[in-house]
CSV table of C-alpha atoms in Angstrom, one decimal:
chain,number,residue,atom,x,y,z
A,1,UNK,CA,-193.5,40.4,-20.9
A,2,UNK,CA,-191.5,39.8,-24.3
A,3,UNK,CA,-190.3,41.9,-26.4
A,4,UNK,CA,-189.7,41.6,-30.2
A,5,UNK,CA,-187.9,43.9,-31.8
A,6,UNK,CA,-186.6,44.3,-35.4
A,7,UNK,CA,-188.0,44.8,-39.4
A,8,UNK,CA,-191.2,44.8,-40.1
A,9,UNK,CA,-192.1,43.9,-44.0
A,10,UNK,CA,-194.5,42.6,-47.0
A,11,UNK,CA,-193.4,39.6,-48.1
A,12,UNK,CA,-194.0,38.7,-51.8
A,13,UNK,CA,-194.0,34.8,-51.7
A,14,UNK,CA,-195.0,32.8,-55.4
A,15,UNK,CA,-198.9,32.2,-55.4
A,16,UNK,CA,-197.7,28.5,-56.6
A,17,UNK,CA,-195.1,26.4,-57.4
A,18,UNK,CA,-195.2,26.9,-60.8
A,19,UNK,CA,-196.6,30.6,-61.1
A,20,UNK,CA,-194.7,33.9,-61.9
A,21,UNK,CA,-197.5,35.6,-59.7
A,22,UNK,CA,-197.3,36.6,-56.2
A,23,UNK,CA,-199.1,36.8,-52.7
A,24,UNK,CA,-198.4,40.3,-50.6
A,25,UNK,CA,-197.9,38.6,-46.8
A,26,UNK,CA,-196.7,40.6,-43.7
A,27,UNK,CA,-193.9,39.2,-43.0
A,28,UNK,CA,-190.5,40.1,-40.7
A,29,UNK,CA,-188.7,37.0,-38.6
A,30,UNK,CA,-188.9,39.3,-35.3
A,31,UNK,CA,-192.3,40.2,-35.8
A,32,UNK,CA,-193.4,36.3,-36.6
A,33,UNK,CA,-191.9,35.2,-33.2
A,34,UNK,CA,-194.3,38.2,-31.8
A,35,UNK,CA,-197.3,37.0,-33.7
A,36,UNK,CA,-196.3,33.2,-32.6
A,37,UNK,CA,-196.0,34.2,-28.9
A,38,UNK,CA,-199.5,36.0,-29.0
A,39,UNK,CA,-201.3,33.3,-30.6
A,40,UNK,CA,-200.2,31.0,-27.2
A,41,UNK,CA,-201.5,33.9,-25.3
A,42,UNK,CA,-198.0,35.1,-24.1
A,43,UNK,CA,-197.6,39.1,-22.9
A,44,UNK,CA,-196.0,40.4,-26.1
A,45,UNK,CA,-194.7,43.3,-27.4
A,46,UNK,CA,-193.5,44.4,-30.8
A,47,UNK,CA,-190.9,47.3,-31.1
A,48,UNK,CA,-190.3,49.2,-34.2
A,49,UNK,CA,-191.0,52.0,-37.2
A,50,UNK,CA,-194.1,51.1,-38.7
A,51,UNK,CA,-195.3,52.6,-42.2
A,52,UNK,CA,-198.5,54.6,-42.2
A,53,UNK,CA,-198.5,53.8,-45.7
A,54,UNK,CA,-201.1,51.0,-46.5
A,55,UNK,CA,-198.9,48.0,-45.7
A,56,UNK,CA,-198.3,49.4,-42.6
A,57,UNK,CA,-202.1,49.9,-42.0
A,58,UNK,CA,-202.0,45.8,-42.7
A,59,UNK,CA,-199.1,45.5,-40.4
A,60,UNK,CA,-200.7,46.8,-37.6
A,61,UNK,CA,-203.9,45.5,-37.8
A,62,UNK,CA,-202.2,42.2,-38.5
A,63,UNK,CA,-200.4,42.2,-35.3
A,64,UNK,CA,-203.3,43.9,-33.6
A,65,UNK,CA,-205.3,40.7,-34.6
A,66,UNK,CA,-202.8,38.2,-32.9
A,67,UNK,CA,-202.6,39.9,-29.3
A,68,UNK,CA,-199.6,41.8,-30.1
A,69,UNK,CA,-199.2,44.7,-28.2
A,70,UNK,CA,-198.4,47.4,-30.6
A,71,UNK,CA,-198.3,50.8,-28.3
A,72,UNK,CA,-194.5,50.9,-28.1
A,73,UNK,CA,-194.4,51.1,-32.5
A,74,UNK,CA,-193.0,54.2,-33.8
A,75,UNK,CA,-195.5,55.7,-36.8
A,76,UNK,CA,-194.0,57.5,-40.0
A,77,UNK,CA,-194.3,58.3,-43.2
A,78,UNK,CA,-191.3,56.4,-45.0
A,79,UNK,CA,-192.2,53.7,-47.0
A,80,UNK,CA,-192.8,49.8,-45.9
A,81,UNK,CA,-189.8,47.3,-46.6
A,82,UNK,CA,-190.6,45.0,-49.6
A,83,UNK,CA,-189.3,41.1,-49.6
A,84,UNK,CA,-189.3,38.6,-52.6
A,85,UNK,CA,-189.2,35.1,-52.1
A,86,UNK,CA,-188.1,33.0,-55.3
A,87,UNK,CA,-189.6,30.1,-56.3
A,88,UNK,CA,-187.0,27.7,-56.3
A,89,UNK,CA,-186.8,24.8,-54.1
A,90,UNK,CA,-183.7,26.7,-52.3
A,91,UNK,CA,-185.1,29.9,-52.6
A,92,UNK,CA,-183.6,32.8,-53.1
A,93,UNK,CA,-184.7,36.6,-51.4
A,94,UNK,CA,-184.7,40.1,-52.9
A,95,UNK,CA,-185.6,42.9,-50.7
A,96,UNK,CA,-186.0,46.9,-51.4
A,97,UNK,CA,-185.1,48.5,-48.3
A,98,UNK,CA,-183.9,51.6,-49.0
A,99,UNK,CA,-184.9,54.8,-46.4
A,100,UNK,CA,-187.3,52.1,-45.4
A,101,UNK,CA,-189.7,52.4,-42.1
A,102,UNK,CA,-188.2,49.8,-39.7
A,103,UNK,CA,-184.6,50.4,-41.6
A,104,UNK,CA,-184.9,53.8,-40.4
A,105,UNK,CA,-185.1,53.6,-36.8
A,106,UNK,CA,-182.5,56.3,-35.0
A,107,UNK,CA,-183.9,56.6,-31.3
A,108,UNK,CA,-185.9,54.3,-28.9
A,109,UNK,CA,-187.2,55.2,-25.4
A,110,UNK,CA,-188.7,53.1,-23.2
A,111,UNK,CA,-190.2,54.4,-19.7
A,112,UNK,CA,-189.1,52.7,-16.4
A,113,UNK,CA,-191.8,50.9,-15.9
A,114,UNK,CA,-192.0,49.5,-19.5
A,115,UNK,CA,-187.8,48.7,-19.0
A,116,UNK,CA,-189.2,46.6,-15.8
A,117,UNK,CA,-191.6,44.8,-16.9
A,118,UNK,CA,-189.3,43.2,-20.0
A,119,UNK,CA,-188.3,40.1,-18.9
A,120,UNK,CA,-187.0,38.5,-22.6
A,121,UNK,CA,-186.0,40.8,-25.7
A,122,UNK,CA,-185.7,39.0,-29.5
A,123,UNK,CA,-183.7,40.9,-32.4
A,124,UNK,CA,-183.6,39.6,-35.6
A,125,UNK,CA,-182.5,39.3,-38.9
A,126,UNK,CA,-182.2,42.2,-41.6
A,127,UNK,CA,-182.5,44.3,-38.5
A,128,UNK,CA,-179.3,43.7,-37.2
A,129,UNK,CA,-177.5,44.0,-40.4
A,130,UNK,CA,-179.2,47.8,-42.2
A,131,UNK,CA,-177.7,51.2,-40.5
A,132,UNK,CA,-179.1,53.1,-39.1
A,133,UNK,CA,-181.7,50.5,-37.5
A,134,UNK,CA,-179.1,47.9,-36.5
A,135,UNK,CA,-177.2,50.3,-34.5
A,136,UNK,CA,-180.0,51.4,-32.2
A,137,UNK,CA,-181.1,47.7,-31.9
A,138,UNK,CA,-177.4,47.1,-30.9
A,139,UNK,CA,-177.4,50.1,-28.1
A,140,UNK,CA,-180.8,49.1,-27.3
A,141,UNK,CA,-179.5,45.4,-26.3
A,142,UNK,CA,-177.0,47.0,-24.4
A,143,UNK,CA,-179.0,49.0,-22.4
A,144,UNK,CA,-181.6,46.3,-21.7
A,145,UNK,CA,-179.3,43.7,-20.7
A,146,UNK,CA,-178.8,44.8,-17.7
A,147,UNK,CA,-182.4,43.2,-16.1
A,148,UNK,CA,-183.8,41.8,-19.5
A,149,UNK,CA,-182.9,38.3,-21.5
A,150,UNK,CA,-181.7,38.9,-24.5
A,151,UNK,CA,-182.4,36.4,-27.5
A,152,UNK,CA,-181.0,36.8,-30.9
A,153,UNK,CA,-182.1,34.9,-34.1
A,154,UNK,CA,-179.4,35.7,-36.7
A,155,UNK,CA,-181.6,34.7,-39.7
A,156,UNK,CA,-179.0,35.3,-42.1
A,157,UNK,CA,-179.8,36.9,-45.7
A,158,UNK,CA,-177.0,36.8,-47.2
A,159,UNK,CA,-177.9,39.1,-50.3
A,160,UNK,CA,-177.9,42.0,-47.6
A,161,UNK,CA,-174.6,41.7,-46.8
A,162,UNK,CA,-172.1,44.0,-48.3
A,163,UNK,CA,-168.9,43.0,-46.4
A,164,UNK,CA,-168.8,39.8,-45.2
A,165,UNK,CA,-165.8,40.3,-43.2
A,166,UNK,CA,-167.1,43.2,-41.6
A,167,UNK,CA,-171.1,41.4,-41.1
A,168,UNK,CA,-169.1,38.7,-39.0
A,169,UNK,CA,-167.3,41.2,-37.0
A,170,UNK,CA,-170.5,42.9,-36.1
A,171,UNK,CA,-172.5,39.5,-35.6
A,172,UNK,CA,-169.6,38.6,-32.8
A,173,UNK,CA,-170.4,41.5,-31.0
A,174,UNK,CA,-173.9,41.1,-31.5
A,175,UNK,CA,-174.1,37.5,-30.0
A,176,UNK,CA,-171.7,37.9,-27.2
A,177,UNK,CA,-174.7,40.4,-25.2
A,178,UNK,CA,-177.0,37.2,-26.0
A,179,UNK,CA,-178.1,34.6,-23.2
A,180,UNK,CA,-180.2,32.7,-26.0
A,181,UNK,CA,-179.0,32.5,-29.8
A,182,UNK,CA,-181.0,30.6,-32.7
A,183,UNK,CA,-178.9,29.2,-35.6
A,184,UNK,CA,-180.8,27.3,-38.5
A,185,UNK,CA,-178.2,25.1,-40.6
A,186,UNK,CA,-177.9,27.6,-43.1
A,187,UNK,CA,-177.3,30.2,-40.5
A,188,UNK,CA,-174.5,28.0,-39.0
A,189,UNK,CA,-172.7,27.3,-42.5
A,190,UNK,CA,-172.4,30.8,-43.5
A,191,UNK,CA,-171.0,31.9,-40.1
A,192,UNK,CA,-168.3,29.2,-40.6
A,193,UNK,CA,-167.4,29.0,-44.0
């Protein structure tokens, strides 16, 4: 089975090139390689904190509808991360995160036979840059790594990066537990420049 693990979100993306409206999308890179893995029929999971707001409501069913396996999801009551796509032909992303659901994730615990059966685990994005969340993720790649694959997609927002210095430092430490990394060209350029 595979494992994807990270934020979970709305995304607001413009309703047309020229409109000042927006459509409400669910949205997170970790959960679209979930939802892409069950629509070829693959054994997936999805790990997170899930809203029980009502964009968590859509984010469940959502996943539920593409043969994700949701049962490992962590339910609350905080509030469902927001996103913001410009629309700009290089666009430009705004997201309101604060004491978020899938921001907010402090504790994981998988039973042995769940740990067993994980035979690739995907991180990525936001999720490995937001405290407390990216913390866990990063002691829960630790503790997998020992019989899993772990994969990591950077997907590098930038506007959710304080410290650049310190993000790099982190991201190093990050990619050395990986056997498989992802790096789009913009992804590639900000880590080197």
């Amino acid at each position: 089975m595979i494992l994807c693990s990270g934020e979970n979100l709305i995304d607001f993306v413009p309703s047309s090139k020229d409109s000042d409206s927006f459509k409400a999308c669910v949205g997170g890179s970790p959960l679209n390689t979930a939802i892409g893995l069950g629509s070829l029929n693959t054994t997936v999971y999805f790990f997170s904190r899930i809203s029980n707001d009502f964009f968590g409501k859509n984010i469940i069913n959502f996943l539920k509808k593409n043969k994700v396996d949701t049962s490992l999801v962590q339910k609350t009551s905080d509030k469902t991360t927001l996103g913001f796509i410009s629309n700009k032909k290089k666009p430009e992303f705004s997201f309101y995160a604060n004491k978020t659901a899938d921001r907010n994730l402090t504790k994981y615990s998988f039973n042995k036979s769940i740990k067993a059966k994980i035979k690739l685990a995907h991180f990525s994005s936001i999720s490995l840059v937001l405290k407390p969340g990216s913390e866990t993720y990063f002691k829960m790649m630790k503790d997998l790594k020992k019989n899993t694959l772990i994969s990591i997609d950077p997907n590098i927002r930038s506007s959710m990066i304080e410290n650049k210095k310190k993000f790099l430092k982190r991201n190093n430490e990050f990619l050395k537990i990986a056997d498989i990394i992802k790096l789009s060209d913009e992804d590639f350029f900000y880590l080197n420049n």
